[in-house]
Coordinates of C-alpha atoms in Angstrom, one line a residue:
X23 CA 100.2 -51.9 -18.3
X24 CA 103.1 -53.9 -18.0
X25 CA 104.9 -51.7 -15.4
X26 CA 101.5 -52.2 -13.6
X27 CA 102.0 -56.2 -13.6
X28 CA 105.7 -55.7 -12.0
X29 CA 104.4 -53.4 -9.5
X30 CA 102.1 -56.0 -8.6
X31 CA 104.6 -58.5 -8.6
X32 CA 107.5 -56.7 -6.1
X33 CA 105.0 -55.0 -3.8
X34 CA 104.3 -58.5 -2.1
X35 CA 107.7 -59.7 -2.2
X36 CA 109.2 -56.2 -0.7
X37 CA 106.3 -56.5 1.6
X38 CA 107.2 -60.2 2.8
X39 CA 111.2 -58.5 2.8
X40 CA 110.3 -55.8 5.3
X41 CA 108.4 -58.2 7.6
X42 CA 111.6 -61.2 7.5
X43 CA 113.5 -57.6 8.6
X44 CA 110.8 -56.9 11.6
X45 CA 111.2 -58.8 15.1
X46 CA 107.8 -60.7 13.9
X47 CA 109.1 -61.5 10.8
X48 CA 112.5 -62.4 12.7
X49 CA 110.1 -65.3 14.5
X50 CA 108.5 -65.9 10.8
X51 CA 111.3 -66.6 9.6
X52 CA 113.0 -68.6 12.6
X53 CA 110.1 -71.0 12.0
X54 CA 109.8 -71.3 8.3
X55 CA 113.5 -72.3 9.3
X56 CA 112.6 -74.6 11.5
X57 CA 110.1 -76.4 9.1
X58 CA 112.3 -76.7 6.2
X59 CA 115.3 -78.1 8.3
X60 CA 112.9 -80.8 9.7
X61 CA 111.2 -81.7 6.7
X62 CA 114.8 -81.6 5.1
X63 CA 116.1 -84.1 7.7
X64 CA 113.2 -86.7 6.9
X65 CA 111.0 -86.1 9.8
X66 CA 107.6 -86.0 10.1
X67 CA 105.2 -83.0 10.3
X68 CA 103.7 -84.7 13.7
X69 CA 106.9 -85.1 14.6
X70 CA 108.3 -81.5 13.7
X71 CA 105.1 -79.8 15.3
X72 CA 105.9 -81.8 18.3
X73 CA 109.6 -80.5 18.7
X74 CA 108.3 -77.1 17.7
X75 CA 106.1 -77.0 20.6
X76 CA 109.1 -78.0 22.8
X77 CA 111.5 -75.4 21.7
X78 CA 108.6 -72.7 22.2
X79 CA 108.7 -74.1 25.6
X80 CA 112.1 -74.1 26.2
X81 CA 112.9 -70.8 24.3
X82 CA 115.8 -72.4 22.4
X83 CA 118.0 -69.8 20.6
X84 CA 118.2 -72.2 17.1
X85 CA 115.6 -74.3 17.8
X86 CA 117.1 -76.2 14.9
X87 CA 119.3 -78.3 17.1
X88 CA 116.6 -80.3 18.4
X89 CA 116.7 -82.1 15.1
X90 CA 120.2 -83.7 16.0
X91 CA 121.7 -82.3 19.2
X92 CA 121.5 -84.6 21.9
X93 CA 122.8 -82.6 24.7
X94 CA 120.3 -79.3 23.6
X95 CA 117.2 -82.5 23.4
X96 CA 118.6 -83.2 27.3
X97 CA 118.7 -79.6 28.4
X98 CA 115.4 -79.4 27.2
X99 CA 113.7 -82.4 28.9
X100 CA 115.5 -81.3 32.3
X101 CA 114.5 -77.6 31.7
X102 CA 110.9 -79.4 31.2
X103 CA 111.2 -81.2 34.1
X104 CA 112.2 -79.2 36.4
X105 CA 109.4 -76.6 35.7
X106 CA 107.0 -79.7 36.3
X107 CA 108.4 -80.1 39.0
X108 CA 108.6 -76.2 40.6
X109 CA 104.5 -75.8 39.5
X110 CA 103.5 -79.1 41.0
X111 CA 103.0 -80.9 37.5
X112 CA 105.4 -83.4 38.0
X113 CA 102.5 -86.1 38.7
X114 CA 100.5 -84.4 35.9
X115 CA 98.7 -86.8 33.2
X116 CA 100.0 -84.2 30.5
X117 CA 103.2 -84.0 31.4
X118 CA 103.9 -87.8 31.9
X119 CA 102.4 -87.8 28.5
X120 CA 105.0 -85.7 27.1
X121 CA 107.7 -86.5 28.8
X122 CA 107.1 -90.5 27.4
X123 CA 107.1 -88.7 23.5
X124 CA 110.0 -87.1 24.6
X125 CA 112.0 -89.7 25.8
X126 CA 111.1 -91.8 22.8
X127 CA 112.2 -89.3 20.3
X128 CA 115.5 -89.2 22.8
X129 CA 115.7 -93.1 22.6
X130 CA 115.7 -92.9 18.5
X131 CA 117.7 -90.5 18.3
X132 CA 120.6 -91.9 20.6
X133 CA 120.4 -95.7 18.4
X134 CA 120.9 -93.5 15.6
X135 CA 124.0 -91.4 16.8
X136 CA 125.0 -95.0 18.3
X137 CA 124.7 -96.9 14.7
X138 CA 126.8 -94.3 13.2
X139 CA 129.5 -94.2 16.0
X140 CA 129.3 -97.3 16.7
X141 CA 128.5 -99.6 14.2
X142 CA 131.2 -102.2 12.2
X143 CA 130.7 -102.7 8.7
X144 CA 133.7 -105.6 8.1
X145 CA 135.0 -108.5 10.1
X146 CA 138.5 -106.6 9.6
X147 CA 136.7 -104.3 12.1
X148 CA 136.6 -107.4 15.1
X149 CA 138.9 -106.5 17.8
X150 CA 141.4 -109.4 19.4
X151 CA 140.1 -111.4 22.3
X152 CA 135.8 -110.9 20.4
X153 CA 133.9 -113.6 21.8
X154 CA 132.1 -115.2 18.9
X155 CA 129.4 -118.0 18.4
X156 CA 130.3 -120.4 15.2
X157 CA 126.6 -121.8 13.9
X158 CA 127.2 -125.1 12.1
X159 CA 124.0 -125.6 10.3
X160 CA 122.9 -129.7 11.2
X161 CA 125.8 -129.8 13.3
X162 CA 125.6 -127.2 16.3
X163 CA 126.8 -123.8 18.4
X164 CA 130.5 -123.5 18.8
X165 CA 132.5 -121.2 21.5
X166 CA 135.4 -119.6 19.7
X167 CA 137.4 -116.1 20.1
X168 CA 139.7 -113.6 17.7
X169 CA 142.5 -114.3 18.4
X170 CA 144.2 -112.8 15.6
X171 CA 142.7 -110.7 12.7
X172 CA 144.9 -110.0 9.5
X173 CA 144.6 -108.6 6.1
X174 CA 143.6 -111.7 4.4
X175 CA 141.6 -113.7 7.2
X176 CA 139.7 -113.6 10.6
X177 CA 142.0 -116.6 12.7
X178 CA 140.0 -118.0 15.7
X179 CA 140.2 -120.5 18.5
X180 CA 139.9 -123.9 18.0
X181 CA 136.2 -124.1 18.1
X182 CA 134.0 -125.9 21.6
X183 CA 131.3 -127.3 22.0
X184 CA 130.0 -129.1 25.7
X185 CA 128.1 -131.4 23.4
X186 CA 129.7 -132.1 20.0
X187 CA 133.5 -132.8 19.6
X188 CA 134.7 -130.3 17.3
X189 CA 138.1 -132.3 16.8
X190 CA 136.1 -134.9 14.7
X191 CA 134.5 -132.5 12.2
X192 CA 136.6 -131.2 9.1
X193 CA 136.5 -127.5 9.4
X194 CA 138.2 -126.6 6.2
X195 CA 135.4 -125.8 3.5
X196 CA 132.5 -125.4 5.8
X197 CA 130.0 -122.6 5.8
X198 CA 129.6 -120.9 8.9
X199 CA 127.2 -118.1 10.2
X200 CA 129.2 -116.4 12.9
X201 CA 127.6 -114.4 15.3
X202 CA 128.8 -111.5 18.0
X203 CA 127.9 -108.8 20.5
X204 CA 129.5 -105.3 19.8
X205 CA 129.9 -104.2 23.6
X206 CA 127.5 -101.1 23.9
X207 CA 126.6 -101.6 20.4
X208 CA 124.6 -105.0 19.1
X209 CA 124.6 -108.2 18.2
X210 CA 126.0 -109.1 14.4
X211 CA 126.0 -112.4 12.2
X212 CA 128.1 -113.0 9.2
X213 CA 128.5 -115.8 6.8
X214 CA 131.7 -116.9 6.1
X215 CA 133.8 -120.0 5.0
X216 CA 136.6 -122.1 6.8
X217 CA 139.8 -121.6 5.1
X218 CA 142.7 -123.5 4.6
X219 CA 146.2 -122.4 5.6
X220 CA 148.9 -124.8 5.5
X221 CA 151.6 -122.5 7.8
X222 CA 148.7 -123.6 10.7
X223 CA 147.9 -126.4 10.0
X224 CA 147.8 -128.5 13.5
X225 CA 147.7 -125.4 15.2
X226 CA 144.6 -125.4 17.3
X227 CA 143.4 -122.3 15.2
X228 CA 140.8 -121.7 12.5
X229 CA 141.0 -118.9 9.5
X230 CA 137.5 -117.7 8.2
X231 CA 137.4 -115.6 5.1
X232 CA 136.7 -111.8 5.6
X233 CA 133.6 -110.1 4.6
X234 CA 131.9 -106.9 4.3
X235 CA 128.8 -108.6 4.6
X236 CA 127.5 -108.2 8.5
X237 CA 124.3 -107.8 9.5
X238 CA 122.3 -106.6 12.9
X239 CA 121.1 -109.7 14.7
X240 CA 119.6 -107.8 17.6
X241 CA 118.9 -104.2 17.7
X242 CA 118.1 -102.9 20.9
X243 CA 114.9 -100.6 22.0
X244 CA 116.3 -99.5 25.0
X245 CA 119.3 -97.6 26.0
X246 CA 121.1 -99.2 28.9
X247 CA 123.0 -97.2 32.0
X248 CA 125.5 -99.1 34.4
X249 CA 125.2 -98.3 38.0
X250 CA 124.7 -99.8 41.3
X251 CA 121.4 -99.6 42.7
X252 CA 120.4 -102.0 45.9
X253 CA 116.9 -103.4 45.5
X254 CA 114.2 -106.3 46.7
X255 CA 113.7 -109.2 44.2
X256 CA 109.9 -111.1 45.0
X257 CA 109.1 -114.5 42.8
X258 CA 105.6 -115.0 41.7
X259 CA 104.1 -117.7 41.2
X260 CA 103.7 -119.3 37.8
X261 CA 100.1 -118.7 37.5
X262 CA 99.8 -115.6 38.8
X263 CA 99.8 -112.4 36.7
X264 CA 102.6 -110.3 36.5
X265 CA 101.6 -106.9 38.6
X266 CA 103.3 -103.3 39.1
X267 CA 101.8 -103.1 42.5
X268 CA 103.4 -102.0 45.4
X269 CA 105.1 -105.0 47.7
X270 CA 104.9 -103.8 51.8
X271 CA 106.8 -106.8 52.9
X272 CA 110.2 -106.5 52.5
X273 CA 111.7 -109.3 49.0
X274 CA 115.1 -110.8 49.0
X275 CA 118.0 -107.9 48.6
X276 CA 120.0 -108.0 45.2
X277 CA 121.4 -105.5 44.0
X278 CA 120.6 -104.0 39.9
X279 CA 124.1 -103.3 37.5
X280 CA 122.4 -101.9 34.1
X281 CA 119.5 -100.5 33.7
X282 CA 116.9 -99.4 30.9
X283 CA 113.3 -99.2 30.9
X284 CA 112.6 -102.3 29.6
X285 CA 114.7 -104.5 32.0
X286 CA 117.9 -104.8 34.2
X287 CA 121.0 -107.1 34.7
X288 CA 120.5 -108.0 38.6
X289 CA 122.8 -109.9 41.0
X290 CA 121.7 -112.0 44.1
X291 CA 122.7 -114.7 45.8
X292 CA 121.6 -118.6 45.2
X293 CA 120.8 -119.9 42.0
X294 CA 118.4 -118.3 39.8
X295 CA 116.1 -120.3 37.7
X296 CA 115.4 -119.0 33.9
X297 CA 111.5 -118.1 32.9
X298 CA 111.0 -117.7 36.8
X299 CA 108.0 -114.5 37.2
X300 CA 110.2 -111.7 39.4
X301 CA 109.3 -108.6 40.8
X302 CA 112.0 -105.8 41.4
X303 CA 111.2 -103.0 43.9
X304 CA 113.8 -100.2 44.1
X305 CA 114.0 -96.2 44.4
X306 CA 115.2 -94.1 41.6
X307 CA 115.4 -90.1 42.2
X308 CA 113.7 -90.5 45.2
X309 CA 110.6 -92.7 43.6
X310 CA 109.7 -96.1 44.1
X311 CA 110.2 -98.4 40.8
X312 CA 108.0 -101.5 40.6
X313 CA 109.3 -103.9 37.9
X314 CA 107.6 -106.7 37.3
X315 CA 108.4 -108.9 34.3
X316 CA 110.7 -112.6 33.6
X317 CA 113.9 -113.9 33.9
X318 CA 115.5 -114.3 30.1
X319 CA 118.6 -116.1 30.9
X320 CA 120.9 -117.2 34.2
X321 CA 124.7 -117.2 35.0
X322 CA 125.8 -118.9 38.0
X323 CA 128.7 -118.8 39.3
X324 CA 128.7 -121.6 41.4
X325 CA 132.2 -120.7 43.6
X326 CA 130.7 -117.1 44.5
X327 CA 127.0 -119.3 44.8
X328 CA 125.7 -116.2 42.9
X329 CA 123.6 -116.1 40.1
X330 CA 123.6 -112.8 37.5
X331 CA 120.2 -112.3 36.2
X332 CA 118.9 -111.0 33.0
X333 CA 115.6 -109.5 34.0
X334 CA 113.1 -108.6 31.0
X335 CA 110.4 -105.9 32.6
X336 CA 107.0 -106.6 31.2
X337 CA 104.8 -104.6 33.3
X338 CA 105.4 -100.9 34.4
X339 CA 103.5 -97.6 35.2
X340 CA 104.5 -94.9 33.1
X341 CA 105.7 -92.2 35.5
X342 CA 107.9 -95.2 36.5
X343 CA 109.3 -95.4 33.1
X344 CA 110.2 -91.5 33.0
X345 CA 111.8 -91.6 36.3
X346 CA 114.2 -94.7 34.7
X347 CA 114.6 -92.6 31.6
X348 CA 115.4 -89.6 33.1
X349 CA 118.2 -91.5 35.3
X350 CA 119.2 -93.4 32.5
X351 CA 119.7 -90.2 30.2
X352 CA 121.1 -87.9 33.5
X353 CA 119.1 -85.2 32.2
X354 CA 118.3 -83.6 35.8
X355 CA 118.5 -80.5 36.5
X356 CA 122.0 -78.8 37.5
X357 CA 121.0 -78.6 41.3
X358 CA 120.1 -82.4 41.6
X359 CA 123.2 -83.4 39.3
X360 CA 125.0 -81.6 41.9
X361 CA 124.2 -83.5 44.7
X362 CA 124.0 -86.9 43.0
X363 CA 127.6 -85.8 42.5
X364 CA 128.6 -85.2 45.7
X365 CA 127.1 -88.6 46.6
X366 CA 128.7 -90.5 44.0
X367 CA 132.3 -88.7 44.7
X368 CA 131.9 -89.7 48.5
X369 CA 131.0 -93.2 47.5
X370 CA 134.2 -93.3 45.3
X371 CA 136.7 -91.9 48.4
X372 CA 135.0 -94.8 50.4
X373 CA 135.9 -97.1 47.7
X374 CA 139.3 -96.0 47.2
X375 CA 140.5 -96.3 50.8
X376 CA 138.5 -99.8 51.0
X377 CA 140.8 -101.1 48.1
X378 CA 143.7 -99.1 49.8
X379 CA 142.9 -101.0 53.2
X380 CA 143.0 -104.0 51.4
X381 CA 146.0 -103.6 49.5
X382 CA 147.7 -102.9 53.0
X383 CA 146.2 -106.1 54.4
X384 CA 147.0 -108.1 51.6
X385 CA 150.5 -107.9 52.3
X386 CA 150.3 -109.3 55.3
X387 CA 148.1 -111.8 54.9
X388 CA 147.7 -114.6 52.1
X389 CA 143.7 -113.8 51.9
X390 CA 141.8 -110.3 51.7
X391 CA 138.4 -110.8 53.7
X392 CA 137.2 -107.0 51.8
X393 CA 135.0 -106.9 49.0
X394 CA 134.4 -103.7 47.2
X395 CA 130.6 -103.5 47.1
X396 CA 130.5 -102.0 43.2
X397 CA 132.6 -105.1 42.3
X398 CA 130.1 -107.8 40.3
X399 CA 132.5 -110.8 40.8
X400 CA 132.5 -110.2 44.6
X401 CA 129.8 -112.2 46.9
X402 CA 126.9 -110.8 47.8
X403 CA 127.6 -111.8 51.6
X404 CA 124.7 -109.4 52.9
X405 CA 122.2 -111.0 50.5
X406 CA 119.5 -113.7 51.1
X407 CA 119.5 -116.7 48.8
X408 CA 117.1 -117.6 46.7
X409 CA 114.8 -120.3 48.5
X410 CA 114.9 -123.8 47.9
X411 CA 111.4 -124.1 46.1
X412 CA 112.8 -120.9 43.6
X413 CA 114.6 -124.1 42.1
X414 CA 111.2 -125.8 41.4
X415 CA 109.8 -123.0 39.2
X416 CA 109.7 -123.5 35.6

């Protein structure tokens, strides 16, 4: 009787053995796989179902390494893509529908991999030259930089202010949040204390204490992509809604230099006015982006008469927002990579013998009339300033 029971026992098991051993049980067990790494990784069974179906689609050899492979996740959504694209899909409900989880899993992903990479942990981390705003609490905002950053404290700039004299506040013993953007990271605070240091004293320095204590004060939702992308900036009115339709006339020219699906860092010329309603009309991968959405915050630069722009979108259609996504990731396929390529590599010859040219004419002459067009500090000669009333919006 007893060998009965173990008979019973090892004819399942040798039967579950020599299916794992079968091509089926191969694909069994390739997805038992892919279960338990996902579930091991913290993610969710909606979410592990969803990347399941995505490597069936794609025919991943280790599906696996959708769970933390960024390049395999963008090789997918092009593979995707382009397939849309080749059956006429493209415009496809469905597939804009899965594209937008996909590119959300894609955005969470890359803050994670950023946080890791990127993230500092200690003011002993700050690099010289950090730009850093000094809150003191009752008192006000101070400008300040690193300019030095040893073992045993952070030494900055003499702190500014445009409307407090920092000269007539004693500095030494005050608590101070201190707050900074990590470029291509975030924005961090820290509290911290003024220092003494009597080897300084007169100098036009602080020292702040160190600390491992720093905190995220903005994390972003969006990944961002530099480039240089000419476009047609309309105002709206205050009391108008903000709209995604299509504009026929033709808006003032500016010209975008970051972008993310959830806004864009525009220059144009004339002064820009913040809160003003905007519409930006521009064409990414050969389709037409309508952005419409508000002006967060202005910096003019009044010698250039140019104004840089930081443009939150608050109104967008979604196969807009996949075609911004998929230039903001560069997931296209090879072919169109390709020729973007040859583009961009053309655009860099012509900029290369345009500073080249101007080199030679600088030597000649005390005054360079060339502006490289990719340059952000150069003026926007070609482009219409903003009109007079723009000034009157608030």
């Amino acid at each position: 009787m007893y060998i009965l029971y173990v008979f019973l026992i090892l004819i399942p098991i040798l039967a579950v053995v020599a299916l794992l051993l079968t091509e089926r049980g191969g694909s069994l067990k390739k997805t038992i796989n892919f279960f338990t790494s996902g579930f091991d990784l913290g993610f969710k069974l909606s979410q592990i179902l969803f990347l399941w179906k995505i490597a069936r689609q794609t025919e991943l050899d280790d599906p696996t390494s959708l769970f933390w492979s960024l390049p395999v996740l963008d090789k997918s959504i092009a593979e995707i893509v382009q397939r849309a694209r080749q059956t006429g899909m493209e415009n496809d409900e469905s597939t804009q529908r899965l594209l937008s989880r996909l590119y959300a899993f894609r955005t969470k992903m890359e803050l994670e991999h950023s946080k890791k990479k990127l993230g500092v942990e200690s003011t002993r981390d700050l690099l010289i030259n950090q730009k850093v705003r000094i809150l003191l609490r009752g008192i006000g905002v101070f400008s300040s930089r690193v300019v030095r950053n040893t073992s045993k404290a952070l030494v900055l700039d003499y702190p500014a202010s445009p409307t407090v004299l920092a000269t007539s506040i004693k500095w030494v013993g005050k608590d101070v949040s201190i707050y900074f953007w990590r470029q291509d990271d975030a924005g961090y605070v820290f509290e911290t204390t003024i220092t003494p240091d009597p080897v300084s004293d007169g100098k036009a320095i602080i020292h702040v204490a160190h600390t491992n204590s720093l905190i995220r004060s903005q994390k972003r939702k969006s990944i961002r992509a530099k480039c240089t992308l000419n476009a047609q900036m309309y105002l709206i009115k205050p009391e108008d809604e903000l709209e995604s339709l299509l504009e026929p006339e033709p808006g003032m020219k500016c010209r975008i230099e970051d972008l993310s699906e959830d806004g864009a860092m525009v220059y144009i010329g004339g002064k820009a006015v913040k809160n003003m309603k905007i519409k930006l009309q521009f064409m990414v991968h050969d389709v037409l982006i309508v952005m419409a959405g508000i002006i967060r915050a202005v910096e003019f630069n009044e010698d250039l008469n140019q104004s840089r722009i930081h443009f939150e979108c608050e109104e967008l259609n979604p196969r807009m927002k996949n075609s911004i996504l998929t230039f903001v990731y560069n997931v296209l396929p090879e072919e169109e990579k390709q020729e973007l390529d040859a583009i961009r590599l053309t655009e860099e010859d012509g900029l290369a013998n345009a500073e080249s040219a101007e080199s030679e004419y600088t030597e000649g002459s005390e005054e360079s009339p060339l502006f490289p067009e990719n340059d952000p500090e150069s003026v926007l000669d070609e482009m219409q300033d903003l009109p007079d009333f723009a000034t009157d919006i608030r």
